[in-house]
Amino acid sequence: MSDIEDLDHSKHAEEEESPSLSRRKAKEHVEQLERLKEKDPEFYQYLKEHDKELLEFDDEDIDEGEGTDLEEDVESQPTREKEQKPKAKVITTAMVDSWCKAVKEGSKLGAVRSLLRAFRTACHYGDDGENGSAPKFSIISSNVFNKIMVFVLNEMDGILRGMLNAPSSGGKKETIMDLTTTQNWKKYGSLMRLYLGNALHILTQMTDEQMISFTLKRVKASAVFLVAYPAILRKYVKVALHCWGTGKGALPVVSFLFLRDLCVRLGSDCLDTCLKGVYKAYVLNCKLSKSVSRSKLQHIQFLGNCVSELYGLDPPAAYQHAFIFIRQLAVILRGALTERGNKAVKDKKKGKKQQESSKSTKKQVEKAYQKVYDWQFIFCLELWTGVICAYNAEDDFRPLAYPLTQIIYGVASLVPTARYFPLRLRCVRMLNRVAGATGTFIPVSSLLLSMLEMKELNRPPTGGVGKAVNLLNVKQVDKTTLKTRGFQEACIYSVIEELAEHLSQWSYSVAFFELSFIPVVQLRSFCKSTKADRFRREIKELIRQVEVNCDFTNSKRIGIEFSPSDPAAASFLKAEKESGSSPLSKFVANLHLKARRRIDSMVESCVLVGAESSVFANKLSEMREQDDDGDVEEGAAVFSSSWLPEKKSKVKHEKKSSKKRSHEKEQDVGADEDVVEDLVLSDDDDDGEDEGLPSDEEDHDSKRASLKQEGKRQKLASSSKQGNKKHKLATASSKKRGRPRPKKKARKGANN
């Protein structure tokens, strides 16, 4: 019976509270309607016509005296709670030292929990207490903050591994998944989540790159445990991708090592996301102007080497992404070619007058091929060239060499003008790399020899000496540079180098004499037509080396008995090829040395696009060796300043969090979209449309209000125009009245 009475008593209490709340809401609603009548009478009239029931709200039955004591108690409760809130305990250096000592001696659970609470307080410094809950700890001194961060980041991974009975270092995905079913994980698994989640939060708050690098390096030791927390794993991947794409100094290397470790240990759980993310970040970094600086070129080459390294971890999975991205490049090139072909057909049908007036079609064609002749498109081609050349032995990547070669060849011959010679030479280098890596013949000589037939290289320059041109940093040149001697020299020397490189790849072939016959004929015709002795001298030297190599191969193939189509032809001059002893190979090595000296004379150091990634490999190996050495000293050096996370007000934090949520929604919506769409649509003017559309009635009201306002403005404008016209007429008439009449010359002459 007592239980039933208690239930009845609780129901009665709820019934007493509900009328007071309803009365308060009714009063607020009436006050809102009164304010609306004063502020917006038009909208009030509209409601009066269409929704009378809303305005005829009756509040006569409200008893103002009833339930006021309860309301006063309810209103006074928050203030009392605020007064009774316990103050946060300030963390001191002695407290941190005692916790650290207790953890090191026996790994006491209480000390570990206290350290993790202090770590959470340090990571959330400035934004604690916003949800209404009072924090148990607070940090005032930057020394305490630094000491907590250094100890937790250095030691917590080993401490939690010991409590969870996990491997002392590293681990595999399967091991951690088996560990999540144990009793220790149920007891202490929340501590690992607390550590990883708070470290993620401080990563998003820090601005110093050394602090971010150290934090990422230490969290990498516990990265394998992220397989148990998929939501935190996705956020870590986003943070690491952002740091990799936008960071400077050692931060991109540390971020890439973190991503690589995740892909190696967790496999398919994050591999697809990382492969898409690194390619998108690479494309965004390639959005450049007409010319590229030396430092930016180095950075893009480093990012490309990172992407190539990541795509080599799992070739079968990476092949799917590579195929899609290369196909997207082919679609963009096909669009440019069709636009150009349609324009050529229309020009044949039209007359001369109509050709002059068709400026719009020309602009469309220019836009079409500018999508192709863009740094993003070119660097994407270089990226996939590097990937295929690095992993050409894999059966998965080898089929992609043919479509990529077709795309590069189409880009090189899209606009055959002298202004785009730098871009054509860049494409020829890519083709030579693919041919050398895969051992397939690509007809590169036609692209190079057609350049020598153009008037810009075949005739004396008319623009003077000009400045030295580095063809590695530009994709096109202006008309003034086109007529200079420096541009002519750079192009002809590059043609000789790339043609010699192409022929040297087949200098050990049985059919070298037949392959080199047409290039030698065209080179001789260029020697006869050119008037520059320096060019004639270089071309003759190349012809002489080709002829010497022909004698070298012909002398070796006299005694053979197989045909060129016989599989035994692959073993022809195999020993000489491995040693690189052909005359043309030695000549190409000397040409490379001359080219490096020539580029070194223009810039302080040389950056060769497509060079081997030995520097990249050395940098990675150094970072891996430094991972386990001197972490305590490094942490003490990094967290030695007076930096603390910035305190944020509640309003600003809510705005930032809402913006962040909307941005994350947009990213999730566009996660499965085409990555190369960013490459094609470089302007982002279409974002954020159709958000918060009004209803039909609101749209009707807004239109009616805007029409009324516009009518008033037009009346004011017309009245002001009439007043201006009257004023002008009045001033003109006054000027006419006050102006003296000119004397007639005829009368003057008659009087005289």
GROMACS .gro file of C-alpha atoms in nm, residues 309-613:
model
  305
  309GLU     CA    1   5.468   0.476  -5.128
  310LEU     CA    2   5.114   0.441  -4.993
  311TYR     CA    3   4.976   0.295  -5.317
  312GLY     CA    4   5.245   0.029  -5.311
  313LEU     CA    5   5.130  -0.118  -4.977
  314ASP     CA    6   4.840  -0.312  -5.127
  315PRO     CA    7   4.853  -0.317  -5.511
  316PRO     CA    8   4.522  -0.505  -5.566
  317ALA     CA    9   4.328  -0.253  -5.355
  318ALA     CA   10   4.521   0.045  -5.493
  319TYR     CA   11   4.459  -0.064  -5.854
  320GLN     CA   12   4.087   0.014  -5.824
  321HIS     CA   13   4.155   0.372  -5.715
  322ALA     CA   14   4.432   0.425  -5.971
  323PHE     CA   15   4.209   0.298  -6.252
  324ILE     CA   16   3.927   0.536  -6.156
  325PHE     CA   17   4.154   0.840  -6.126
  326ILE     CA   18   4.336   0.772  -6.455
  327ARG     CA   19   4.002   0.722  -6.626
  328GLN     CA   20   3.887   1.062  -6.496
  329LEU     CA   21   4.191   1.224  -6.655
  330ALA     CA   22   4.103   1.051  -6.983
  331VAL     CA   23   3.747   1.186  -6.966
  332ILE     CA   24   3.877   1.542  -6.922
  333LEU     CA   25   4.113   1.503  -7.219
  334ARG     CA   26   3.835   1.357  -7.433
  335GLY     CA   27   3.617   1.659  -7.356
  336ALA     CA   28   3.893   1.895  -7.469
  337LEU     CA   29   3.952   1.699  -7.790
  338THR     CA   30   3.581   1.688  -7.882
  339GLU     CA   31   3.542   2.064  -7.824
  340ARG     CA   32   3.839   2.130  -8.048
  341GLY     CA   33   3.713   1.890  -8.319
  342ASN     CA   34   3.364   2.042  -8.324
  343LYS     CA   35   3.512   2.389  -8.358
  344ALA     CA   36   3.729   2.284  -8.653
  345VAL     CA   37   3.427   2.135  -8.836
  346LYS     CA   38   3.223   2.450  -8.781
  347ASP     CA   39   3.504   2.672  -8.909
  348LYS     CA   40   3.518   2.477  -9.236
  349LYS     CA   41   3.147   2.525  -9.295
  350LYS     CA   42   3.142   2.895  -9.207
  351GLY     CA   43   3.271   3.181  -9.416
  352LYS     CA   44   3.547   3.423  -9.328
  353LYS     CA   45   3.311   3.685  -9.190
  354GLN     CA   46   3.145   3.437  -8.961
  355GLN     CA   47   3.483   3.305  -8.850
  356GLU     CA   48   3.581   3.649  -8.727
  357SER     CA   49   3.259   3.684  -8.529
  358SER     CA   50   3.283   3.343  -8.358
  359LYS     CA   51   3.473   3.457  -8.049
  360SER     CA   52   3.250   3.270  -7.810
  361THR     CA   53   3.335   2.932  -7.965
  362LYS     CA   54   3.705   3.012  -7.940
  363LYS     CA   55   3.666   3.093  -7.572
  364GLN     CA   56   3.489   2.762  -7.516
  365VAL     CA   57   3.773   2.575  -7.685
  366GLU     CA   58   4.030   2.765  -7.478
  367LYS     CA   59   3.848   2.675  -7.159
  368ALA     CA   60   3.834   2.312  -7.271
  369TYR     CA   61   4.207   2.273  -7.323
  370GLN     CA   62   4.294   2.495  -7.024
  371LYS     CA   63   4.142   2.223  -6.806
  372VAL     CA   64   4.404   1.991  -6.953
  373TYR     CA   65   4.691   2.240  -6.961
  374ASP     CA   66   4.663   2.301  -6.590
  375TRP     CA   67   4.922   2.226  -6.323
  376GLN     CA   68   4.681   1.997  -6.139
  377PHE     CA   69   4.628   1.783  -6.450
  378ILE     CA   70   5.001   1.773  -6.536
  379PHE     CA   71   5.113   1.685  -6.183
  380CYS     CA   72   4.848   1.411  -6.166
  381LEU     CA   73   4.997   1.261  -6.482
  382GLU     CA   74   5.343   1.276  -6.324
  383LEU     CA   75   5.209   1.114  -6.009
  384TRP     CA   76   5.064   0.813  -6.192
  385THR     CA   77   5.376   0.793  -6.407
  386GLY     CA   78   5.581   0.759  -6.090
  387VAL     CA   79   5.344   0.500  -5.941
  388ILE     CA   80   5.347   0.282  -6.254
  389CYS     CA   81   5.724   0.314  -6.295
  390ALA     CA   82   5.782   0.221  -5.930
  391TYR     CA   83   5.554  -0.085  -5.934
  392ASN     CA   84   5.571  -0.195  -6.300
  393ALA     CA   85   5.670  -0.546  -6.190
  394GLU     CA   86   5.331  -0.586  -6.019
  395ASP     CA   87   5.066  -0.752  -6.233
  396ASP     CA   88   4.804  -0.510  -6.101
  397PHE     CA   89   4.968  -0.184  -6.210
  398ARG     CA   90   5.122  -0.297  -6.538
  399PRO     CA   91   4.792  -0.284  -6.740
  400LEU     CA   92   4.756   0.085  -6.649
  401ALA     CA   93   5.070   0.181  -6.845
  402TYR     CA   94   4.894   0.172  -7.183
  403PRO     CA   95   4.599   0.406  -7.103
  404LEU     CA   96   4.830   0.644  -6.919
  405THR     CA   97   5.063   0.655  -7.222
  406GLN     CA   98   4.769   0.735  -7.450
  407ILE     CA   99   4.661   1.023  -7.222
  408ILE     CA  100   5.012   1.171  -7.202
  409TYR     CA  101   5.056   1.146  -7.580
  410GLY     CA  102   4.720   1.317  -7.633
  411VAL     CA  103   4.810   1.599  -7.394
  412ALA     CA  104   5.145   1.656  -7.570
  413SER     CA  105   4.980   1.690  -7.913
  414LEU     CA  106   4.663   1.877  -7.804
  415VAL     CA  107   4.786   2.229  -7.887
  416PRO     CA  108   5.092   2.202  -8.118
  417THR     CA  109   5.222   2.557  -8.072
  418ALA     CA  110   5.560   2.684  -7.957
  419ARG     CA  111   5.414   2.851  -7.648
  420TYR     CA  112   5.347   2.507  -7.497
  421PHE     CA  113   5.688   2.356  -7.572
  422PRO     CA  114   5.773   2.331  -7.198
  423LEU     CA  115   5.461   2.124  -7.138
  424ARG     CA  116   5.531   1.901  -7.438
  425LEU     CA  117   5.884   1.836  -7.316
  426ARG     CA  118   5.747   1.749  -6.973
  427CYS     CA  119   5.513   1.495  -7.136
  428VAL     CA  120   5.804   1.350  -7.337
  429ARG     CA  121   5.999   1.296  -7.013
  430MET     CA  122   5.704   1.107  -6.867
  431LEU     CA  123   5.680   0.890  -7.178
  432ASN     CA  124   6.052   0.813  -7.163
  433ARG     CA  125   6.014   0.710  -6.798
  434VAL     CA  126   5.723   0.477  -6.875
  435ALA     CA  127   5.910   0.326  -7.171
  436GLY     CA  128   6.226   0.269  -6.967
  437ALA     CA  129   6.038   0.113  -6.674
  438THR     CA  130   5.809  -0.114  -6.872
  439GLY     CA  131   6.043  -0.195  -7.164
  440THR     CA  132   5.783  -0.097  -7.426
  441PHE     CA  133   5.845   0.112  -7.736
  442ILE     CA  134   5.671   0.454  -7.741
  443PRO     CA  135   5.713   0.671  -8.057
  444VAL     CA  136   5.848   0.977  -7.878
  445SER     CA  137   6.074   1.092  -8.164
  446SER     CA  138   5.778   1.226  -8.368
  447LEU     CA  139   5.685   1.468  -8.088
  448LEU     CA  140   6.041   1.597  -8.062
  449LEU     CA  141   6.130   1.619  -8.432
  450SER     CA  142   5.809   1.810  -8.512
  451MET     CA  143   5.929   2.081  -8.274
  452LEU     CA  144   6.244   2.134  -8.482
  453GLU     CA  145   6.031   2.201  -8.791
  454MET     CA  146   5.853   2.500  -8.636
  455LYS     CA  147   5.970   2.848  -8.727
  456GLU     CA  148   6.036   2.949  -8.365
  457LEU     CA  149   6.326   2.700  -8.351
  458ASN     CA  150   6.421   2.685  -8.717
  459ARG     CA  151   6.478   3.058  -8.774
  460PRO     CA  152   6.704   3.315  -8.603
  461PRO     CA  153   6.542   3.477  -8.295
  462THR     CA  154   6.401   3.829  -8.335
  463GLY     CA  155   6.356   3.917  -7.967
  464GLY     CA  156   6.718   3.949  -7.863
  465VAL     CA  157   6.911   3.739  -7.615
  466GLY     CA  158   6.650   3.741  -7.336
  467LYS     CA  159   6.671   3.571  -6.999
  468ALA     CA  160   6.761   3.209  -6.943
  469VAL     CA  161   6.447   2.993  -6.934
  470ASN     CA  162   6.410   2.700  -6.694
  471LEU     CA  163   6.161   2.476  -6.870
  472LEU     CA  164   6.102   2.271  -6.555
  473ASN     CA  165   5.924   2.556  -6.376
  474VAL     CA  166   5.684   2.673  -6.648
  475LYS     CA  167   5.414   2.511  -6.858
  476GLN     CA  168   5.393   2.786  -7.121
  477VAL     CA  169   5.578   3.103  -7.220
  478ASP     CA  170   5.461   3.445  -7.335
  479LYS     CA  171   5.505   3.588  -7.683
  480THR     CA  172   5.806   3.802  -7.592
  481THR     CA  173   5.997   3.507  -7.443
  482LEU     CA  174   5.904   3.301  -7.746
  483LYS     CA  175   6.121   3.516  -7.975
  484THR     CA  176   6.432   3.522  -7.755
  485ARG     CA  177   6.756   3.336  -7.800
  486GLY     CA  178   6.744   3.191  -7.447
  487PHE     CA  179   6.413   3.014  -7.513
  488GLN     CA  180   6.541   2.877  -7.844
  489GLU     CA  181   6.855   2.737  -7.682
  490ALA     CA  182   6.663   2.580  -7.391
  491CYS     CA  183   6.419   2.407  -7.628
  492ILE     CA  184   6.679   2.271  -7.872
  493TYR     CA  185   6.907   2.144  -7.596
  494SER     CA  186   6.608   1.973  -7.430
  495VAL     CA  187   6.504   1.816  -7.762
  496ILE     CA  188   6.854   1.675  -7.807
  497GLU     CA  189   6.860   1.535  -7.450
  498GLU     CA  190   6.518   1.370  -7.469
  499LEU     CA  191   6.577   1.230  -7.819
  500ALA     CA  192   6.910   1.085  -7.708
  501GLU     CA  193   6.740   0.941  -7.398
  502HIS     CA  194   6.474   0.780  -7.615
  503LEU     CA  195   6.726   0.627  -7.856
  504SER     CA  196   6.955   0.510  -7.576
  505GLN     CA  197   6.673   0.295  -7.435
  506TRP     CA  198   6.685   0.093  -7.760
  507SER     CA  199   7.060   0.116  -7.818
  508TYR     CA  200   7.086  -0.256  -7.729
  509SER     CA  201   6.802  -0.366  -7.959
  510VAL     CA  202   6.851  -0.577  -8.268
  511ALA     CA  203   6.643  -0.328  -8.467
  512PHE     CA  204   6.830  -0.014  -8.353
  513PHE     CA  205   6.945   0.068  -8.705
  514GLU     CA  206   6.586   0.068  -8.835
  515LEU     CA  207   6.454   0.262  -8.534
  516SER     CA  208   6.714   0.539  -8.567
  517PHE     CA  209   6.699   0.578  -8.946
  518ILE     CA  210   6.413   0.833  -8.970
  519PRO     CA  211   6.531   1.047  -8.672
  520VAL     CA  212   6.881   1.069  -8.827
  521VAL     CA  213   6.736   1.182  -9.162
  522GLN     CA  214   6.530   1.458  -8.999
  523LEU     CA  215   6.823   1.570  -8.783
  524ARG     CA  216   7.039   1.608  -9.093
  525SER     CA  217   6.772   1.820  -9.264
  526PHE     CA  218   6.761   2.045  -8.956
  527CYS     CA  219   7.140   2.087  -8.971
  528LYS     CA  220   7.107   2.209  -9.328
  529SER     CA  221   6.824   2.456  -9.253
  530THR     CA  222   6.950   2.611  -8.928
  531LYS     CA  223   7.198   2.899  -8.941
  532ALA     CA  224   7.317   2.875  -8.579
  533ASP     CA  225   7.656   2.704  -8.556
  534ARG     CA  226   7.607   2.610  -8.188
  535PHE     CA  227   7.291   2.413  -8.270
  536ARG     CA  228   7.445   2.255  -8.578
  537ARG     CA  229   7.742   2.141  -8.369
  538GLU     CA  230   7.519   1.973  -8.105
  539ILE     CA  231   7.300   1.801  -8.365
  540LYS     CA  232   7.600   1.669  -8.557
  541GLU     CA  233   7.742   1.525  -8.235
  542LEU     CA  234   7.414   1.343  -8.169
  543ILE     CA  235   7.409   1.207  -8.526
  544ARG     CA  236   7.765   1.086  -8.491
  545GLN     CA  237   7.690   0.902  -8.164
  546VAL     CA  238   7.383   0.737  -8.319
  547GLU     CA  239   7.588   0.618  -8.616
  548VAL     CA  240   7.857   0.482  -8.384
  549ASN     CA  241   7.590   0.293  -8.191
  550CYS     CA  242   7.451   0.156  -8.519
  551ASP     CA  243   7.792   0.017  -8.600
  552PHE     CA  244   7.808  -0.129  -8.248
  553THR     CA  245   7.475  -0.316  -8.280
  554ASN     CA  246   7.530  -0.416  -8.647
  555SER     CA  247   7.862  -0.575  -8.563
  556LYS     CA  248   7.696  -0.780  -8.289
  557ARG     CA  249   7.398  -0.894  -8.493
  558ILE     CA  250   7.599  -1.027  -8.790
  559GLY     CA  251   7.649  -1.362  -8.626
  560ILE     CA  252   7.297  -1.417  -8.489
  561GLU     CA  253   7.055  -1.663  -8.644
  562PHE     CA  254   6.717  -1.560  -8.492
  563SER     CA  255   6.469  -1.306  -8.632
  564PRO     CA  256   6.367  -0.982  -8.452
  565SER     CA  257   6.027  -1.136  -8.363
  566ASP     CA  258   6.189  -1.439  -8.200
  567PRO     CA  259   6.171  -1.439  -7.813
  568ALA     CA  260   6.546  -1.507  -7.814
  569ALA     CA  261   6.596  -1.148  -7.934
  570ALA     CA  262   6.532  -1.030  -7.578
  571SER     CA  263   6.867  -1.177  -7.472
  572PHE     CA  264   7.055  -0.980  -7.741
  573LEU     CA  265   7.332  -0.768  -7.581
  574LYS     CA  266   7.193  -0.845  -7.235
  575ALA     CA  267   7.532  -0.828  -7.065
  576GLU     CA  268   7.618  -0.497  -7.236
  577LYS     CA  269   7.282  -0.353  -7.134
  578GLU     CA  270   7.335  -0.437  -6.769
  579SER     CA  271   7.677  -0.272  -6.773
  580GLY     CA  272   7.560   0.027  -6.984
  581SER     CA  273   7.852   0.005  -7.224
  582SER     CA  274   7.687   0.122  -7.547
  583PRO     CA  275   7.823   0.446  -7.700
  584LEU     CA  276   7.484   0.617  -7.687
  585SER     CA  277   7.435   0.536  -7.317
  586LYS     CA  278   7.767   0.701  -7.231
  587PHE     CA  279   7.674   1.002  -7.445
  588VAL     CA  280   7.341   1.040  -7.262
  589ALA     CA  281   7.517   1.030  -6.924
  590ASN     CA  282   7.736   1.322  -7.036
  591LEU     CA  283   7.428   1.511  -7.158
  592HIS     CA  284   7.265   1.472  -6.815
  593LEU     CA  285   7.572   1.621  -6.648
  594LYS     CA  286   7.568   1.920  -6.884
  595ALA     CA  287   7.196   1.972  -6.824
  596ARG     CA  288   7.245   1.975  -6.446
  597ARG     CA  289   7.526   2.228  -6.474
  598ARG     CA  290   7.311   2.447  -6.695
  599ILE     CA  291   7.021   2.438  -6.451
  600ASP     CA  292   7.254   2.493  -6.155
  601SER     CA  293   7.373   2.811  -6.319
  602MET     CA  294   7.014   2.942  -6.320
  603VAL     CA  295   6.916   2.836  -5.966
  604GLU     CA  296   7.108   2.754  -5.652
  605SER     CA  297   7.013   2.388  -5.644
  606CYS     CA  298   6.862   2.149  -5.894
  607VAL     CA  299   6.518   1.993  -5.873
  608LEU     CA  300   6.461   1.727  -6.137
  609VAL     CA  301   6.099   1.625  -6.177
  610GLY     CA  302   6.076   1.247  -6.194
  611ALA     CA  303   6.410   1.186  -6.023
  612GLU     CA  304   6.452   0.887  -5.796
  613SER     CA  305   6.317   0.918  -5.444
   0.00000   0.00000   0.00000
